[in-house]
mmCIF file of C-alpha atoms in Angstrom:
data_model
loop_
_atom_site.group_PDB
_atom_site.id
_atom_site.type_symbol
_atom_site.label_atom_id
_atom_site.label_comp_id
_atom_site.label_asym_id
_atom_site.label_seq_id
_atom_site.Cartn_x
_atom_site.Cartn_y
_atom_site.Cartn_z
ATOM 1 C CA UNK A 286 -20.596 -19.205 11.107
ATOM 2 C CA UNK A 287 -19.319 -15.981 12.738
ATOM 3 C CA UNK A 288 -17.317 -13.500 10.661
ATOM 4 C CA UNK A 289 -13.599 -13.151 11.275
ATOM 5 C CA UNK A 290 -12.458 -9.815 12.620
ATOM 6 C CA UNK A 291 -9.124 -8.066 12.615
ATOM 7 C CA UNK A 292 -6.612 -7.308 9.924
ATOM 8 C CA UNK A 293 -4.030 -9.618 8.393
ATOM 9 C CA UNK A 294 -1.250 -7.830 6.505
ATOM 10 C CA UNK A 295 -0.321 -9.264 3.101
ATOM 11 C CA UNK A 296 2.079 -6.722 1.588
ATOM 12 C CA UNK A 297 3.564 -3.409 2.632
ATOM 13 C CA UNK A 298 4.978 -0.682 0.367
ATOM 14 C CA UNK A 299 8.116 0.466 2.199
ATOM 15 C CA UNK A 300 9.242 2.466 -0.840
ATOM 16 C CA UNK A 301 6.196 4.737 -0.524
ATOM 17 C CA UNK A 302 7.261 5.809 2.979
ATOM 18 C CA UNK A 303 10.754 6.551 1.675
ATOM 19 C CA UNK A 304 9.801 8.443 -1.496
ATOM 20 C CA UNK A 305 6.712 10.389 -0.375
ATOM 21 C CA UNK A 306 5.212 12.416 2.446
ATOM 22 C CA UNK A 307 2.007 10.442 3.109
ATOM 23 C CA UNK A 308 -0.716 12.820 4.216
ATOM 24 C CA UNK A 309 -4.219 11.385 3.964
ATOM 25 C CA UNK A 310 -5.187 7.707 3.958
ATOM 26 C CA UNK A 311 -8.160 5.902 2.390
ATOM 27 C CA UNK A 312 -9.320 2.283 2.492
ATOM 28 C CA UNK A 313 -10.443 0.691 -0.766
ATOM 29 C CA UNK A 314 -11.650 -2.745 -1.749
ATOM 30 C CA UNK A 315 -10.144 -4.546 -4.752
ATOM 31 C CA UNK A 316 -12.010 -6.346 -7.534
ATOM 32 C CA UNK A 317 -10.209 -9.717 -7.777
ATOM 33 C CA UNK A 318 -10.736 -13.083 -9.440
ATOM 34 C CA UNK A 319 -11.002 -16.262 -7.334
ATOM 35 C CA UNK A 320 -7.457 -17.490 -7.918
ATOM 36 C CA UNK A 321 -6.064 -14.042 -7.090
ATOM 37 C CA UNK A 322 -7.767 -14.153 -3.700
ATOM 38 C CA UNK A 323 -6.229 -17.565 -3.002
ATOM 39 C CA UNK A 324 -2.820 -16.268 -4.012
ATOM 40 C CA UNK A 325 -3.235 -13.242 -1.720
ATOM 41 C CA UNK A 326 -4.178 -15.521 1.166
ATOM 42 C CA UNK A 327 -0.859 -17.299 0.548
ATOM 43 C CA UNK A 328 0.884 -13.904 0.753
ATOM 44 C CA UNK A 329 2.089 -13.797 -2.850
ATOM 45 C CA UNK A 330 1.749 -10.105 -3.680
ATOM 46 C CA UNK A 331 4.057 -7.160 -4.342
ATOM 47 C CA UNK A 332 3.353 -3.413 -4.331
ATOM 48 C CA UNK A 333 6.855 -2.193 -5.231
ATOM 49 C CA UNK A 334 6.195 -0.683 -8.661
ATOM 50 C CA UNK A 335 2.458 -0.105 -8.312
ATOM 51 C CA UNK A 336 0.560 3.156 -8.583
ATOM 52 C CA UNK A 337 -3.041 4.315 -8.699
ATOM 53 C CA UNK A 338 -4.780 6.132 -11.527
ATOM 54 C CA UNK A 339 -8.281 7.517 -11.916
ATOM 55 C CA UNK A 340 -10.096 7.250 -15.256
ATOM 56 C CA UNK A 341 -13.747 8.152 -15.907
ATOM 57 C CA UNK A 342 -14.338 8.599 -12.149
ATOM 58 C CA UNK A 343 -13.135 5.042 -11.383
ATOM 59 C CA UNK A 344 -9.920 4.195 -9.522
ATOM 60 C CA UNK A 345 -7.545 1.512 -10.793
ATOM 61 C CA UNK A 346 -4.320 0.042 -9.443
ATOM 62 C CA UNK A 347 -1.562 -0.545 -11.977
ATOM 63 C CA UNK A 348 1.557 -2.663 -11.625
ATOM 64 C CA UNK A 349 0.485 -4.635 -8.549
ATOM 65 C CA UNK A 350 1.955 -8.109 -8.948
ATOM 66 C CA UNK A 351 -0.181 -10.991 -7.680
ATOM 67 C CA UNK A 352 1.615 -14.267 -8.403
ATOM 68 C CA UNK A 353 -0.458 -16.917 -10.188
ATOM 69 C CA UNK A 354 -2.072 -19.440 -7.873
ATOM 70 C CA UNK A 355 -0.129 -22.703 -8.234
ATOM 71 C CA UNK A 356 -3.255 -24.882 -8.467
ATOM 72 C CA UNK A 357 -5.241 -22.417 -10.621
ATOM 73 C CA UNK A 358 -4.254 -23.757 -14.085
ATOM 74 C CA UNK A 359 -6.543 -22.171 -16.740
ATOM 75 C CA UNK A 360 -8.291 -19.902 -14.238
ATOM 76 C CA UNK A 361 -5.154 -17.861 -13.479
ATOM 77 C CA UNK A 362 -5.103 -14.330 -14.875
ATOM 78 C CA UNK A 363 -2.241 -12.001 -15.831
ATOM 79 C CA UNK A 364 -0.198 -11.233 -12.670
ATOM 80 C CA UNK A 365 0.229 -7.545 -13.593
ATOM 81 C CA UNK A 366 -3.273 -6.816 -14.861
ATOM 82 C CA UNK A 367 -5.068 -3.595 -13.964
ATOM 83 C CA UNK A 368 -7.447 -4.048 -11.035
ATOM 84 C CA UNK A 369 -10.384 -1.842 -10.136
ATOM 85 C CA UNK A 370 -10.506 -0.240 -6.691
ATOM 86 C CA UNK A 371 -13.823 0.073 -4.917
ATOM 87 C CA UNK A 372 -14.182 3.584 -3.510
ATOM 88 C CA UNK A 373 -17.127 5.875 -2.834
ATOM 89 C CA UNK A 374 -17.772 8.526 -5.471
ATOM 90 C CA UNK A 375 -17.134 11.318 -2.953
ATOM 91 C CA UNK A 376 -13.710 9.845 -2.107
ATOM 92 C CA UNK A 377 -12.821 9.649 -5.799
ATOM 93 C CA UNK A 378 -13.884 13.278 -6.305
ATOM 94 C CA UNK A 379 -11.704 14.338 -3.382
ATOM 95 C CA UNK A 380 -8.724 12.420 -4.760
ATOM 96 C CA UNK A 381 -9.174 13.869 -8.265
ATOM 97 C CA UNK A 382 -9.355 17.409 -6.884
ATOM 98 C CA UNK A 383 -6.178 17.039 -4.850
ATOM 99 C CA UNK A 384 -4.229 15.386 -7.683
ATOM 100 C CA UNK A 385 -5.191 18.012 -10.295
ATOM 101 C CA UNK A 386 -4.823 21.148 -8.188
ATOM 102 C CA UNK A 387 -2.281 20.556 -5.435
ATOM 103 C CA UNK A 388 0.222 18.272 -7.184
ATOM 104 C CA UNK A 389 -0.415 15.208 -5.085
ATOM 105 C CA UNK A 390 -0.111 11.633 -6.262
ATOM 106 C CA UNK A 391 -1.958 8.538 -5.068
ATOM 107 C CA UNK A 392 0.108 5.571 -3.890
ATOM 108 C CA UNK A 393 -0.846 2.185 -2.431
ATOM 109 C CA UNK A 394 0.589 1.725 1.056
ATOM 110 C CA UNK A 395 -0.449 -1.768 2.095
ATOM 111 C CA UNK A 396 -2.717 -4.690 1.230
ATOM 112 C CA UNK A 397 -4.476 -6.605 3.968
ATOM 113 C CA UNK A 398 -7.494 -8.756 4.705
ATOM 114 C CA UNK A 399 -10.166 -7.091 6.805
ATOM 115 C CA UNK A 400 -12.387 -9.969 7.796
ATOM 116 C CA UNK A 401 -12.875 -11.877 4.540
ATOM 117 C CA UNK A 402 -12.329 -8.893 2.238
ATOM 118 C CA UNK A 403 -9.067 -7.871 0.582
ATOM 119 C CA UNK A 404 -8.431 -4.155 1.121
ATOM 120 C CA UNK A 405 -5.816 -1.670 -0.056
ATOM 121 C CA UNK A 406 -4.786 1.308 1.994
ATOM 122 C CA UNK A 407 -4.021 4.185 -0.350
ATOM 123 C CA UNK A 408 -2.560 7.571 0.492
ATOM 124 C CA UNK A 409 -2.476 11.052 -0.933
ATOM 125 C CA UNK A 410 1.235 11.760 -1.147
ATOM 126 C CA UNK A 411 3.667 14.506 -2.054
ATOM 127 C CA UNK A 412 7.056 13.560 -3.434
ATOM 128 C CA UNK A 413 10.162 14.027 -1.315
ATOM 129 C CA UNK A 414 13.208 15.827 -2.605
ATOM 130 C CA UNK A 415 16.640 14.233 -2.253
ATOM 131 C CA UNK A 416 17.509 16.324 0.814
ATOM 132 C CA UNK A 417 14.214 15.278 2.458
ATOM 133 C CA UNK A 418 15.122 11.615 1.923
ATOM 134 C CA UNK A 419 18.564 12.163 3.440
ATOM 135 C CA UNK A 420 17.009 13.955 6.401
ATOM 136 C CA UNK A 421 14.523 11.136 7.074
ATOM 137 C CA UNK A 422 17.336 8.539 6.826
ATOM 138 C CA UNK A 423 19.438 10.561 9.308
ATOM 139 C CA UNK A 424 16.505 10.761 11.747
ATOM 140 C CA UNK A 425 15.939 7.012 11.429
ATOM 141 C CA UNK A 426 19.631 6.355 12.149
ATOM 142 C CA UNK A 427 19.549 8.661 15.188
ATOM 143 C CA UNK A 428 16.453 6.904 16.546
ATOM 144 C CA UNK A 429 18.027 3.480 16.002
ATOM 145 C CA UNK A 430 21.264 4.597 17.723
ATOM 146 C CA UNK A 431 19.316 6.029 20.679
ATOM 147 C CA UNK A 432 17.365 2.775 21.059
ATOM 148 C CA UNK A 433 20.607 0.796 20.923
ATOM 149 C CA UNK A 434 22.193 3.010 23.610
ATOM 150 C CA UNK A 435 19.104 2.738 25.791
ATOM 151 C CA UNK A 436 19.174 -1.042 25.448
ATOM 152 C CA UNK A 437 22.833 -1.182 26.496
ATOM 153 C CA UNK A 438 22.220 1.089 29.507
ATOM 154 C CA UNK A 439 19.210 -0.976 30.520
ATOM 155 C CA UNK A 440 21.300 -4.165 30.550
ATOM 156 C CA UNK A 441 23.731 -2.768 33.180
#
């Protein structure tokens, strides 16, 4: 049977784009149980309060909520359990160096299926100040207004 190709988005972390300047992106696999994979395929996942930590040169995702699979009964695990991320050692070293020295943080951006594998896109991020958030909201409003005006002009 041929492998599936392409990406299917499961969850997106919109709050990360609002609260941080996302600078460098990495792709990581996730260590999941069988019922968690089935729940992800159903789209039952949330990244809102999640973050990534590195302990003993291993990356973990904390606070990611994967709803229990409805037909999983005793095989379901804790929805908020800590899950291991599968990254290369050199990527982990790079992340550790940036977090310790430059004041970056690591945030999950999105979860998707790449072929048959569940992946997380993580980013090295710097926090935005309040005035930065206001500025990005103003730019978004300007862009939306310009698109609306262009749409109206195009109709006539």
